[in-house]
Amino acid sequence: MSVTQQQVLDSLARIKSPRGVALTNANVLSPISASDGKVFFSINVDAAEARAWESVRAEAEAAVRGIPGVTTVLVALTAERKAGAAPPPPPQPSRGTPGVQPVHAHKPPQGGQSPMARQSEIPGVAAVIAVASGKGGVGKSTTALNLALGLRDLGLKVGLLDADIYGPSVPRLTGLHEKPELDGERKMIPLRRFGLAIMSIGFLVEEETAMIWRGPMVMSAVTQMLRDVAWGTLDVLVVDMPPGTGDAQLTLAQNVPLKGAVIVSTPQDLSLIDARRGLAMFKKVNVPVLGIVENMSYFQCPHCGTKSDIFGHGGARHEAEKLGVPFLGEIPLHMAIRATSDAGNPVVDSEPDGPHAAIYRAIAGQVRDQLKGVIAAA
Ligand code: ADP
């Protein structure tokens, strides 16, 4: 049975808002996405009012969940700060109150603020790390998944969160398309594959829906995926960030409790310039850059194994040296990486004894070494 937007609106019309009118008349609802039993929308209020609206958000979610045919509901409360207004108090650890994380979409954070000041750690998760790139198409998601698998091969418990809200590719890269179920505490149970706990916005909404989200909705959805997912005990949670270094990415970098970031770049100049922007972004929010990975570093002929530096290989290593950040490794442009990725069988898992798996594991080893203290402490 498919659920219509009208059915959702009818159920929301019965909920009273703090403004004294029905929720549907309070002028706070985003367009409602309802397809295939999956419903997503946000309630957009001013940051100063956010706390008063949390119970409404929960009520709205419960009401929509009660509509026959609804399988997944995600109601995000997004709090926008008016220009010049004082920042809202930092969010409380959200155990038991999923969903509300006041966000600051229109005012990117200024220098020197620690992300930890904004976001509490995720219980049970020792280290959250970001995999980021200055632009799309450089192989960020492929690297994130294979890095996660490399960390797994080192004996760590690893999760992967696909926060690339503008084009979630983890469903394609893993072959997973099921909807996550809810546990007894109504937290989403991550899907499991290759020994990883995996969550993607692509499991919840259609790709096209995610594409049109505005900044605050992106942030709120990612926060919910971090906190309302039963991750269990993890040594490392790898977050596949949305590409780019705009306000949405900066806000995300600040609001996720990151222990470090890995930047993926191709050797071309343009993407190195973009990688530099990525470095600057993480520096701004005091997230240590664990290093740069050069992807599609050189072309390796699948037949004869000959290497060709078609993009002027080595730029990222040089750049990393200049900027004083670790250089983590070079991944060749190779048919096997593309083919396995796109078929949902990432190369580290499907060809564990091959040369590419060894490269990803070496990168994972350096990342693990940098996080050792954090993981051991947890
Ligand atoms: P991004 O997340 O940066 O947009 P993806 O990881 O989705 O990039 O990769 C984009 C495309 O490039 C995919 O088809 C992927 O299989 C391919 N790709 C990524 N890395 C490599 C590589 N080292 N060799 C060959 N193909 C690659």
mmCIF file of C-alpha atoms and ligand atoms in Angstrom:
data_model
loop_
_atom_site.group_PDB
_atom_site.id
_atom_site.type_symbol
_atom_site.label_atom_id
_atom_site.label_comp_id
_atom_site.label_asym_id
_atom_site.label_seq_id
_atom_site.Cartn_x
_atom_site.Cartn_y
_atom_site.Cartn_z
ATOM 1 C CA MET A 1 0.000 0.000 0.000
ATOM 2 C CA SER A 2 1.541 3.333 -0.913
ATOM 3 C CA VAL A 3 1.311 6.264 1.432
ATOM 4 C CA THR A 4 0.337 9.650 0.049
ATOM 5 C CA GLN A 5 1.463 13.102 1.096
ATOM 6 C CA GLN A 6 -2.170 13.903 1.870
ATOM 7 C CA GLN A 7 -2.384 11.026 4.362
ATOM 8 C CA VAL A 8 0.736 12.344 6.060
ATOM 9 C CA LEU A 9 -0.678 15.885 6.156
ATOM 10 C CA ASP A 10 -3.979 14.618 7.557
ATOM 11 C CA SER A 11 -2.196 12.885 10.409
ATOM 12 C CA LEU A 12 -0.068 15.964 11.104
ATOM 13 C CA ALA A 13 -3.115 18.247 11.104
ATOM 14 C CA ARG A 14 -4.232 16.584 14.336
ATOM 15 C CA ILE A 15 -1.046 17.652 16.148
ATOM 16 C CA LYS A 16 -1.031 20.935 18.007
ATOM 17 C CA SER A 17 2.097 23.080 17.708
ATOM 18 C CA PRO A 18 3.650 25.352 20.372
ATOM 19 C CA ARG A 19 2.351 28.255 18.264
ATOM 20 C CA GLY A 20 -1.210 27.335 19.281
ATOM 21 C CA VAL A 21 -2.242 26.203 15.799
ATOM 22 C CA ALA A 22 -2.186 22.809 14.087
ATOM 23 C CA LEU A 23 1.268 21.682 13.009
ATOM 24 C CA THR A 24 0.188 21.931 9.378
ATOM 25 C CA ASN A 25 -0.722 25.619 9.869
ATOM 26 C CA ALA A 26 2.402 26.617 11.778
ATOM 27 C CA ASN A 27 4.388 27.347 8.631
ATOM 28 C CA VAL A 28 7.263 25.104 9.695
ATOM 29 C CA LEU A 29 6.936 22.013 7.517
ATOM 30 C CA SER A 30 9.252 21.227 4.620
ATOM 31 C CA PRO A 31 7.810 19.528 1.538
ATOM 32 C CA ILE A 32 6.896 15.965 2.429
ATOM 33 C CA SER A 33 8.601 13.107 0.682
ATOM 34 C CA ALA A 34 6.445 9.981 0.732
ATOM 35 C CA SER A 35 7.334 7.136 -1.551
ATOM 36 C CA ASP A 36 7.389 3.409 -1.213
ATOM 37 C CA GLY A 37 6.282 3.515 2.430
ATOM 38 C CA LYS A 38 9.205 5.791 3.309
ATOM 39 C CA VAL A 39 8.310 9.229 4.646
ATOM 40 C CA PHE A 40 10.729 12.057 5.214
ATOM 41 C CA PHE A 41 10.206 15.684 6.067
ATOM 42 C CA SER A 42 11.578 18.291 8.409
ATOM 43 C CA ILE A 43 10.177 20.795 10.860
ATOM 44 C CA ASN A 44 12.096 24.030 10.470
ATOM 45 C CA VAL A 45 12.060 26.377 13.447
ATOM 46 C CA ASP A 46 14.229 29.083 14.897
ATOM 47 C CA ALA A 47 17.071 27.785 17.062
ATOM 48 C CA ALA A 48 15.723 29.601 20.117
ATOM 49 C CA GLU A 49 12.501 27.568 19.924
ATOM 50 C CA ALA A 50 14.088 24.202 19.163
ATOM 51 C CA ARG A 51 13.634 22.607 22.571
ATOM 52 C CA ALA A 52 9.923 23.416 22.709
ATOM 53 C CA TRP A 53 9.475 21.597 19.407
ATOM 54 C CA GLU A 54 11.150 18.304 20.215
ATOM 55 C CA SER A 55 7.997 16.732 21.634
ATOM 56 C CA VAL A 56 6.149 17.842 18.494
ATOM 57 C CA ARG A 57 8.775 16.177 16.338
ATOM 58 C CA ALA A 58 8.402 12.948 18.301
ATOM 59 C CA GLU A 59 4.602 13.187 18.130
ATOM 60 C CA ALA A 60 4.722 13.795 14.382
ATOM 61 C CA GLU A 61 7.010 10.811 13.876
ATOM 62 C CA ALA A 62 4.737 8.570 15.942
ATOM 63 C CA ALA A 63 1.620 9.798 14.104
ATOM 64 C CA VAL A 64 3.127 9.101 10.682
ATOM 65 C CA ARG A 65 4.451 5.728 11.814
ATOM 66 C CA GLY A 66 0.829 4.822 12.649
ATOM 67 C CA ILE A 67 -0.356 5.294 9.056
ATOM 68 C CA PRO A 68 -0.903 1.876 7.473
ATOM 69 C CA GLY A 69 1.774 1.165 4.880
ATOM 70 C CA VAL A 70 4.469 3.371 6.425
ATOM 71 C CA THR A 71 7.700 1.439 6.893
ATOM 72 C CA THR A 72 10.265 4.158 7.606
ATOM 73 C CA VAL A 73 9.827 7.647 9.012
ATOM 74 C CA LEU A 74 12.498 10.255 9.430
ATOM 75 C CA VAL A 75 11.315 13.567 10.861
ATOM 76 C CA ALA A 76 14.137 16.018 11.286
ATOM 77 C CA LEU A 77 13.934 19.067 13.496
ATOM 78 C CA THR A 78 16.109 21.720 11.963
ATOM 79 C CA ALA A 79 16.932 24.818 13.913
ATOM 80 C CA GLU A 80 18.074 27.791 11.927
ATOM 81 C CA ARG A 81 19.806 30.618 13.685
ATOM 82 C CA LYS A 82 18.678 34.073 12.682
ATOM 83 C CA ALA A 83 21.554 36.268 11.548
ATOM 84 C CA GLY A 84 23.004 38.090 14.544
ATOM 85 C CA ALA A 85 21.195 35.952 17.120
ATOM 86 C CA ALA A 86 23.078 34.358 19.991
ATOM 87 C CA PRO A 87 24.008 30.740 19.418
ATOM 88 C CA PRO A 88 21.681 28.202 21.004
ATOM 89 C CA PRO A 89 22.951 26.102 23.898
ATOM 90 C CA PRO A 90 24.876 23.014 22.842
ATOM 91 C CA PRO A 91 22.725 19.932 22.339
ATOM 92 C CA GLN A 92 22.435 17.440 25.166
ATOM 93 C CA PRO A 93 23.645 13.908 24.588
ATOM 94 C CA SER A 94 20.715 12.521 22.716
ATOM 95 C CA ARG A 95 20.129 9.139 24.312
ATOM 96 C CA GLY A 96 16.410 8.657 24.535
ATOM 97 C CA THR A 97 15.581 11.824 22.627
ATOM 98 C CA PRO A 98 16.522 11.005 19.087
ATOM 99 C CA GLY A 99 16.256 13.575 16.434
ATOM 100 C CA VAL A 100 16.905 17.003 17.865
ATOM 101 C CA GLN A 101 20.247 18.482 17.246
ATOM 102 C CA PRO A 102 20.041 22.234 16.833
ATOM 103 C CA VAL A 103 22.168 23.063 13.842
ATOM 104 C CA HIS A 104 23.700 26.208 12.497
ATOM 105 C CA ALA A 105 23.247 26.075 8.822
ATOM 106 C CA HIS A 106 23.579 29.644 7.757
ATOM 107 C CA LYS A 107 26.460 30.631 9.975
ATOM 108 C CA PRO A 108 29.444 28.463 9.284
ATOM 109 C CA PRO A 109 31.635 28.018 12.323
ATOM 110 C CA GLN A 110 34.447 30.486 12.801
ATOM 111 C CA GLY A 111 38.022 29.467 13.481
ATOM 112 C CA GLY A 112 39.193 27.797 16.644
ATOM 113 C CA GLN A 113 35.995 26.086 17.749
ATOM 114 C CA SER A 114 36.397 22.500 18.709
ATOM 115 C CA PRO A 115 33.843 20.147 17.203
ATOM 116 C CA MET A 116 33.746 18.400 20.567
ATOM 117 C CA ALA A 117 32.280 21.544 22.085
ATOM 118 C CA ARG A 118 29.210 21.034 19.967
ATOM 119 C CA GLN A 119 28.795 17.298 19.786
ATOM 120 C CA SER A 120 29.092 14.664 22.412
ATOM 121 C CA GLU A 121 30.791 11.436 21.486
ATOM 122 C CA ILE A 122 28.755 8.479 20.275
ATOM 123 C CA PRO A 123 28.443 5.904 23.046
ATOM 124 C CA GLY A 124 30.326 2.726 22.148
ATOM 125 C CA VAL A 125 32.209 4.271 19.201
ATOM 126 C CA ALA A 126 35.888 4.921 19.953
ATOM 127 C CA ALA A 127 36.762 7.041 16.915
ATOM 128 C CA VAL A 128 34.726 8.674 14.157
ATOM 129 C CA ILE A 129 36.805 9.630 11.125
ATOM 130 C CA ALA A 130 35.788 11.441 7.945
ATOM 131 C CA VAL A 131 36.783 10.603 4.394
ATOM 132 C CA ALA A 132 36.471 13.807 2.417
ATOM 133 C CA SER A 133 37.309 15.261 -0.971
ATOM 134 C CA GLY A 134 37.326 18.720 -2.437
ATOM 135 C CA LYS A 135 35.074 17.642 -5.299
ATOM 136 C CA GLY A 136 32.995 14.715 -6.483
ATOM 137 C CA GLY A 137 34.130 11.818 -8.630
ATOM 138 C CA VAL A 138 37.641 11.430 -7.220
ATOM 139 C CA GLY A 139 36.886 8.031 -5.671
ATOM 140 C CA LYS A 140 36.093 9.193 -2.150
ATOM 141 C CA SER A 141 33.369 6.590 -1.531
ATOM 142 C CA THR A 142 35.428 3.779 -3.035
ATOM 143 C CA THR A 143 38.315 4.785 -0.777
ATOM 144 C CA ALA A 144 36.060 5.095 2.287
ATOM 145 C CA LEU A 145 34.679 1.568 1.870
ATOM 146 C CA ASN A 146 38.020 -0.059 1.078
ATOM 147 C CA LEU A 147 39.668 1.826 3.949
ATOM 148 C CA ALA A 148 36.932 0.526 6.265
ATOM 149 C CA LEU A 149 37.648 -2.995 5.004
ATOM 150 C CA GLY A 150 41.391 -2.481 5.473
ATOM 151 C CA LEU A 151 40.752 -1.457 9.087
ATOM 152 C CA ARG A 152 38.575 -4.552 9.477
ATOM 153 C CA ASP A 153 41.446 -6.701 8.208
ATOM 154 C CA LEU A 154 43.619 -5.234 10.955
ATOM 155 C CA GLY A 155 41.225 -6.764 13.477
ATOM 156 C CA LEU A 156 39.208 -3.650 14.286
ATOM 157 C CA LYS A 157 35.437 -3.414 14.638
ATOM 158 C CA VAL A 158 34.412 -0.987 11.936
ATOM 159 C CA GLY A 159 31.286 0.856 10.810
ATOM 160 C CA LEU A 160 30.631 2.887 7.665
ATOM 161 C CA LEU A 161 28.247 5.830 7.559
ATOM 162 C CA ASP A 162 27.451 7.140 4.106
ATOM 163 C CA ALA A 163 26.794 10.818 4.767
ATOM 164 C CA ASP A 164 27.182 11.714 1.092
ATOM 165 C CA ILE A 165 23.682 13.009 1.104
ATOM 166 C CA TYR A 166 23.932 14.527 -2.373
ATOM 167 C CA GLY A 167 24.661 11.169 -3.963
ATOM 168 C CA PRO A 168 24.772 8.237 -1.559
ATOM 169 C CA SER A 169 26.822 5.557 -3.295
ATOM 170 C CA VAL A 170 27.207 3.013 -0.505
ATOM 171 C CA PRO A 171 24.098 1.055 -1.609
ATOM 172 C CA ARG A 172 25.777 0.588 -5.023
ATOM 173 C CA LEU A 173 29.225 -0.124 -3.615
ATOM 174 C CA THR A 174 27.960 -2.716 -1.138
ATOM 175 C CA GLY A 175 25.005 -4.134 -3.058
ATOM 176 C CA LEU A 176 22.810 -3.398 -0.036
ATOM 177 C CA HIS A 177 19.364 -1.999 -0.658
ATOM 178 C CA GLU A 178 17.276 -3.216 2.292
ATOM 179 C CA LYS A 179 15.626 -0.862 4.724
ATOM 180 C CA PRO A 180 17.112 -0.950 8.204
ATOM 181 C CA GLU A 181 14.838 -2.318 10.930
ATOM 182 C CA LEU A 182 14.274 -0.711 14.306
ATOM 183 C CA ASP A 183 15.409 -2.209 17.590
ATOM 184 C CA GLY A 184 13.473 -2.177 20.895
ATOM 185 C CA GLU A 185 14.637 1.398 21.571
ATOM 186 C CA ARG A 186 13.456 2.442 18.106
ATOM 187 C CA LYS A 187 17.013 2.887 16.910
ATOM 188 C CA MET A 188 17.848 1.840 13.373
ATOM 189 C CA ILE A 189 19.856 -1.363 13.160
ATOM 190 C CA PRO A 190 22.721 -0.854 10.689
ATOM 191 C CA LEU A 191 22.917 -3.336 7.834
ATOM 192 C CA ARG A 192 25.813 -5.786 7.990
ATOM 193 C CA ARG A 193 28.023 -6.779 5.126
ATOM 194 C CA PHE A 194 31.678 -7.723 4.836
ATOM 195 C CA GLY A 195 31.792 -7.678 8.641
ATOM 196 C CA LEU A 196 30.988 -3.941 8.695
ATOM 197 C CA ALA A 197 28.040 -2.117 10.275
ATOM 198 C CA ILE A 198 26.726 0.008 7.413
ATOM 199 C CA MET A 199 24.250 2.869 7.257
ATOM 200 C CA SER A 200 23.402 5.116 4.328
ATOM 201 C CA ILE A 201 20.806 7.761 3.740
ATOM 202 C CA GLY A 202 20.323 5.859 0.490
ATOM 203 C CA PHE A 203 18.689 3.038 2.491
ATOM 204 C CA LEU A 204 16.019 5.475 3.678
ATOM 205 C CA VAL A 205 15.162 7.824 0.846
ATOM 206 C CA GLU A 206 15.410 7.937 -2.907
ATOM 207 C CA GLU A 207 18.571 9.474 -4.274
ATOM 208 C CA GLU A 208 16.652 12.287 -5.962
ATOM 209 C CA THR A 209 14.994 13.266 -2.680
ATOM 210 C CA ALA A 210 18.307 13.636 -0.934
ATOM 211 C CA MET A 211 19.629 15.789 -3.776
ATOM 212 C CA ILE A 212 17.136 18.581 -3.108
ATOM 213 C CA TRP A 213 17.643 18.848 0.628
ATOM 214 C CA ARG A 214 18.750 22.141 1.960
ATOM 215 C CA GLY A 215 21.745 22.481 4.275
ATOM 216 C CA PRO A 216 19.849 22.233 7.584
ATOM 217 C CA MET A 217 18.033 19.106 6.478
ATOM 218 C CA VAL A 218 21.299 17.509 5.443
ATOM 219 C CA MET A 219 22.841 18.205 8.816
ATOM 220 C CA SER A 220 19.853 17.006 10.733
ATOM 221 C CA ALA A 221 19.583 13.787 8.743
ATOM 222 C CA VAL A 222 23.281 13.023 9.233
ATOM 223 C CA THR A 223 23.072 13.748 12.953
ATOM 224 C CA GLN A 224 20.134 11.394 13.186
ATOM 225 C CA MET A 225 22.028 8.688 11.330
ATOM 226 C CA LEU A 226 24.913 9.073 13.740
ATOM 227 C CA ARG A 227 22.887 9.063 16.925
ATOM 228 C CA ASP A 228 19.713 7.121 16.142
ATOM 229 C CA VAL A 229 21.540 4.114 14.773
ATOM 230 C CA ALA A 230 22.384 1.216 17.073
ATOM 231 C CA TRP A 231 26.061 1.121 16.068
ATOM 232 C CA GLY A 232 27.018 -1.174 18.939
ATOM 233 C CA THR A 233 30.679 -1.224 19.944
ATOM 234 C CA LEU A 234 33.012 0.049 17.235
ATOM 235 C CA ASP A 235 36.691 0.909 17.159
ATOM 236 C CA VAL A 236 36.274 3.135 14.120
ATOM 237 C CA LEU A 237 33.278 4.609 12.340
ATOM 238 C CA VAL A 238 34.249 5.812 8.862
ATOM 239 C CA VAL A 239 32.065 8.654 7.581
ATOM 240 C CA ASP A 240 31.866 9.108 3.812
ATOM 241 C CA MET A 241 31.377 12.878 3.660
ATOM 242 C CA PRO A 242 29.521 14.799 0.952
ATOM 243 C CA PRO A 243 32.111 16.062 -1.573
ATOM 244 C CA GLY A 244 33.197 19.675 -1.472
ATOM 245 C CA THR A 245 34.085 22.275 1.069
ATOM 246 C CA GLY A 246 30.972 24.456 1.178
ATOM 247 C CA ASP A 247 28.912 25.497 4.175
ATOM 248 C CA ALA A 248 27.109 22.152 4.442
ATOM 249 C CA GLN A 249 30.409 20.240 4.631
ATOM 250 C CA LEU A 250 31.907 22.725 7.075
ATOM 251 C CA THR A 251 28.874 22.493 9.350
ATOM 252 C CA LEU A 252 29.022 18.723 9.160
ATOM 253 C CA ALA A 253 32.743 18.689 9.963
ATOM 254 C CA GLN A 254 32.013 20.795 12.995
ATOM 255 C CA ASN A 255 28.954 18.946 14.234
ATOM 256 C CA VAL A 256 30.216 15.389 13.942
ATOM 257 C CA PRO A 257 32.601 14.411 16.769
ATOM 258 C CA LEU A 258 35.513 13.648 14.430
ATOM 259 C CA LYS A 259 38.844 12.281 15.625
ATOM 260 C CA GLY A 260 40.408 12.863 12.241
ATOM 261 C CA ALA A 261 39.945 13.205 8.503
ATOM 262 C CA VAL A 262 41.393 11.515 5.442
ATOM 263 C CA ILE A 263 41.424 13.585 2.252
ATOM 264 C CA VAL A 264 41.166 11.869 -1.113
ATOM 265 C CA SER A 265 42.529 13.602 -4.171
ATOM 266 C CA THR A 266 43.441 12.746 -7.724
ATOM 267 C CA PRO A 267 46.764 14.015 -9.037
ATOM 268 C CA GLN A 268 45.273 16.667 -11.275
ATOM 269 C CA ASP A 269 45.999 20.206 -10.216
ATOM 270 C CA LEU A 270 42.404 21.200 -9.878
ATOM 271 C CA SER A 271 41.564 18.543 -7.389
ATOM 272 C CA LEU A 272 44.750 19.295 -5.461
ATOM 273 C CA ILE A 273 43.573 22.850 -5.107
ATOM 274 C CA ASP A 274 40.295 21.420 -3.873
ATOM 275 C CA ALA A 275 42.151 19.118 -1.487
ATOM 276 C CA ARG A 276 43.906 22.158 -0.047
ATOM 277 C CA ARG A 277 40.496 23.678 0.615
ATOM 278 C CA GLY A 278 39.557 20.458 2.402
ATOM 279 C CA LEU A 279 42.630 20.732 4.597
ATOM 280 C CA ALA A 280 41.779 24.325 5.421
ATOM 281 C CA MET A 281 38.217 23.335 6.280
ATOM 282 C CA PHE A 282 39.254 20.701 8.813
ATOM 283 C CA LYS A 283 41.882 23.010 10.253
ATOM 284 C CA LYS A 284 39.201 25.618 10.813
ATOM 285 C CA VAL A 285 37.196 23.248 12.980
ATOM 286 C CA ASN A 286 40.244 21.731 14.722
ATOM 287 C CA VAL A 287 39.897 18.253 13.234
ATOM 288 C CA PRO A 288 43.324 16.671 12.678
ATOM 289 C CA VAL A 289 44.000 15.640 9.097
ATOM 290 C CA LEU A 290 45.242 12.049 9.239
ATOM 291 C CA GLY A 291 46.604 12.365 5.740
ATOM 292 C CA ILE A 292 46.060 12.591 1.991
ATOM 293 C CA VAL A 293 45.389 9.633 -0.301
ATOM 294 C CA GLU A 294 46.201 10.000 -3.976
ATOM 295 C CA ASN A 295 43.571 8.057 -5.886
ATOM 296 C CA MET A 296 43.784 7.226 -9.604
ATOM 297 C CA SER A 297 47.434 8.040 -9.018
ATOM 298 C CA TYR A 298 48.752 6.225 -12.082
ATOM 299 C CA PHE A 299 47.235 3.983 -14.715
ATOM 300 C CA GLN A 300 48.054 0.341 -14.365
ATOM 301 C CA CYS A 301 47.377 -1.720 -17.472
ATOM 302 C CA PRO A 302 45.195 -4.669 -16.464
ATOM 303 C CA HIS A 303 46.889 -6.850 -19.100
ATOM 304 C CA CYS A 304 50.605 -6.160 -18.826
ATOM 305 C CA GLY A 305 50.787 -4.365 -15.464
ATOM 306 C CA THR A 306 52.715 -1.416 -16.977
ATOM 307 C CA LYS A 307 52.338 1.846 -15.075
ATOM 308 C CA SER A 308 51.596 5.135 -16.892
ATOM 309 C CA ASP A 309 51.468 8.468 -15.109
ATOM 310 C CA ILE A 310 48.652 9.852 -17.195
ATOM 311 C CA PHE A 311 47.713 12.512 -14.665
ATOM 312 C CA GLY A 312 51.194 13.578 -13.631
ATOM 313 C CA HIS A 313 51.459 11.267 -10.638
ATOM 314 C CA GLY A 314 52.990 12.311 -7.306
ATOM 315 C CA GLY A 315 51.265 15.689 -6.917
ATOM 316 C CA ALA A 316 49.443 14.718 -3.755
ATOM 317 C CA ARG A 317 52.584 13.393 -2.074
ATOM 318 C CA HIS A 318 54.385 16.620 -2.886
ATOM 319 C CA GLU A 319 51.430 18.674 -1.692
ATOM 320 C CA ALA A 320 51.183 16.705 1.549
ATOM 321 C CA GLU A 321 54.898 17.279 2.220
ATOM 322 C CA LYS A 322 54.507 20.988 1.541
ATOM 323 C CA LEU A 323 51.525 21.237 3.859
ATOM 324 C CA GLY A 324 53.076 19.090 6.558
ATOM 325 C CA VAL A 325 50.377 16.408 6.620
ATOM 326 C CA PRO A 326 51.022 12.673 6.262
ATOM 327 C CA PHE A 327 50.876 11.154 2.800
ATOM 328 C CA LEU A 328 48.981 7.890 3.196
ATOM 329 C CA GLY A 329 49.468 6.243 -0.176
ATOM 330 C CA GLU A 330 48.828 6.009 -3.905
ATOM 331 C CA ILE A 331 45.999 3.970 -5.374
ATOM 332 C CA PRO A 332 46.268 3.203 -9.098
ATOM 333 C CA LEU A 333 43.527 3.780 -11.613
ATOM 334 C CA HIS A 334 42.693 0.177 -12.271
ATOM 335 C CA MET A 335 39.853 -1.669 -13.923
ATOM 336 C CA ALA A 336 39.642 -4.143 -11.033
ATOM 337 C CA ILE A 337 38.954 -1.336 -8.557
ATOM 338 C CA ARG A 338 36.224 0.170 -10.707
ATOM 339 C CA ALA A 339 34.609 -3.112 -11.657
ATOM 340 C CA THR A 340 34.557 -4.576 -8.142
ATOM 341 C CA SER A 341 33.320 -1.293 -6.642
ATOM 342 C CA ASP A 342 30.508 -0.888 -9.071
ATOM 343 C CA ALA A 343 29.455 -4.538 -8.697
ATOM 344 C CA GLY A 344 29.107 -4.256 -4.912
ATOM 345 C CA ASN A 345 32.214 -6.379 -4.217
ATOM 346 C CA PRO A 346 34.902 -3.973 -3.023
ATOM 347 C CA VAL A 347 38.395 -5.045 -3.986
ATOM 348 C CA VAL A 348 39.747 -5.467 -0.437
ATOM 349 C CA ASP A 349 37.041 -8.044 0.206
ATOM 350 C CA SER A 350 36.834 -9.713 -3.200
ATOM 351 C CA GLU A 351 40.575 -9.841 -3.955
ATOM 352 C CA PRO A 352 42.116 -9.887 -0.472
ATOM 353 C CA ASP A 353 45.456 -11.242 -1.684
ATOM 354 C CA GLY A 354 45.771 -8.855 -4.620
ATOM 355 C CA PRO A 355 47.979 -5.762 -4.861
ATOM 356 C CA HIS A 356 45.124 -3.266 -4.401
ATOM 357 C CA ALA A 357 43.960 -4.795 -1.129
ATOM 358 C CA ALA A 358 47.556 -4.528 0.101
ATOM 359 C CA ILE A 359 47.636 -0.808 -0.721
ATOM 360 C CA TYR A 360 44.357 -0.124 1.090
ATOM 361 C CA ARG A 361 45.521 -2.163 4.091
ATOM 362 C CA ALA A 362 48.766 -0.179 4.232
ATOM 363 C CA ILE A 363 46.740 3.052 4.248
ATOM 364 C CA ALA A 364 44.456 1.589 6.932
ATOM 365 C CA GLY A 365 47.527 0.676 8.996
ATOM 366 C CA GLN A 366 48.704 4.291 9.029
ATOM 367 C CA VAL A 367 45.242 5.503 9.981
ATOM 368 C CA ARG A 368 45.042 2.900 12.745
ATOM 369 C CA ASP A 369 48.458 3.928 14.077
ATOM 370 C CA GLN A 370 47.357 7.542 14.307
ATOM 371 C CA LEU A 371 44.191 6.560 16.168
ATOM 372 C CA LYS A 372 45.865 4.004 18.413
ATOM 373 C CA GLY A 373 45.684 6.112 21.556
ATOM 374 C CA VAL A 374 42.005 6.873 21.060
ATOM 375 C CA ILE A 375 41.051 3.270 20.315
ATOM 376 C CA ALA A 376 43.110 1.923 23.216
ATOM 377 C CA ALA A 377 41.605 4.468 25.606
ATOM 378 C CA ALA A 378 38.117 3.365 24.642
HETATM 379 P P1 ADP B 1 33.250 9.872 -5.269
HETATM 380 O O1 ADP B 1 32.759 9.263 -3.986
HETATM 381 O O2 ADP B 1 34.484 10.723 -5.074
HETATM 382 O O3 ADP B 1 32.209 10.575 -6.061
HETATM 383 P P2 ADP B 1 33.381 7.135 -6.254
HETATM 384 O O4 ADP B 1 34.083 6.413 -5.162
HETATM 385 O O5 ADP B 1 31.903 6.959 -6.366
HETATM 386 O O6 ADP B 1 33.761 8.689 -6.197
HETATM 387 O O7 ADP B 1 34.126 6.766 -7.612
HETATM 388 C C1 ADP B 1 33.736 7.325 -8.844
HETATM 389 C C2 ADP B 1 33.962 6.264 -9.934
HETATM 390 O O8 ADP B 1 35.364 6.033 -10.057
HETATM 391 C C3 ADP B 1 33.331 4.934 -9.618
HETATM 392 O O9 ADP B 1 32.844 4.357 -10.816
HETATM 393 C C4 ADP B 1 34.485 4.100 -9.073
HETATM 394 O O10 ADP B 1 34.323 2.708 -9.303
HETATM 395 C C5 ADP B 1 35.644 4.649 -9.855
HETATM 396 N N1 ADP B 1 36.929 4.571 -9.132
HETATM 397 C C6 ADP B 1 37.228 5.072 -7.921
HETATM 398 N N2 ADP B 1 38.520 4.824 -7.604
HETATM 399 C C7 ADP B 1 39.054 4.136 -8.658
HETATM 400 C C8 ADP B 1 40.344 3.598 -8.960
HETATM 401 N N3 ADP B 1 41.368 3.735 -8.101
HETATM 402 N N4 ADP B 1 40.485 2.929 -10.131
HETATM 403 C C9 ADP B 1 39.459 2.809 -10.997
HETATM 404 N N5 ADP B 1 38.244 3.299 -10.796
HETATM 405 C C10 ADP B 1 38.021 3.968 -9.633
#
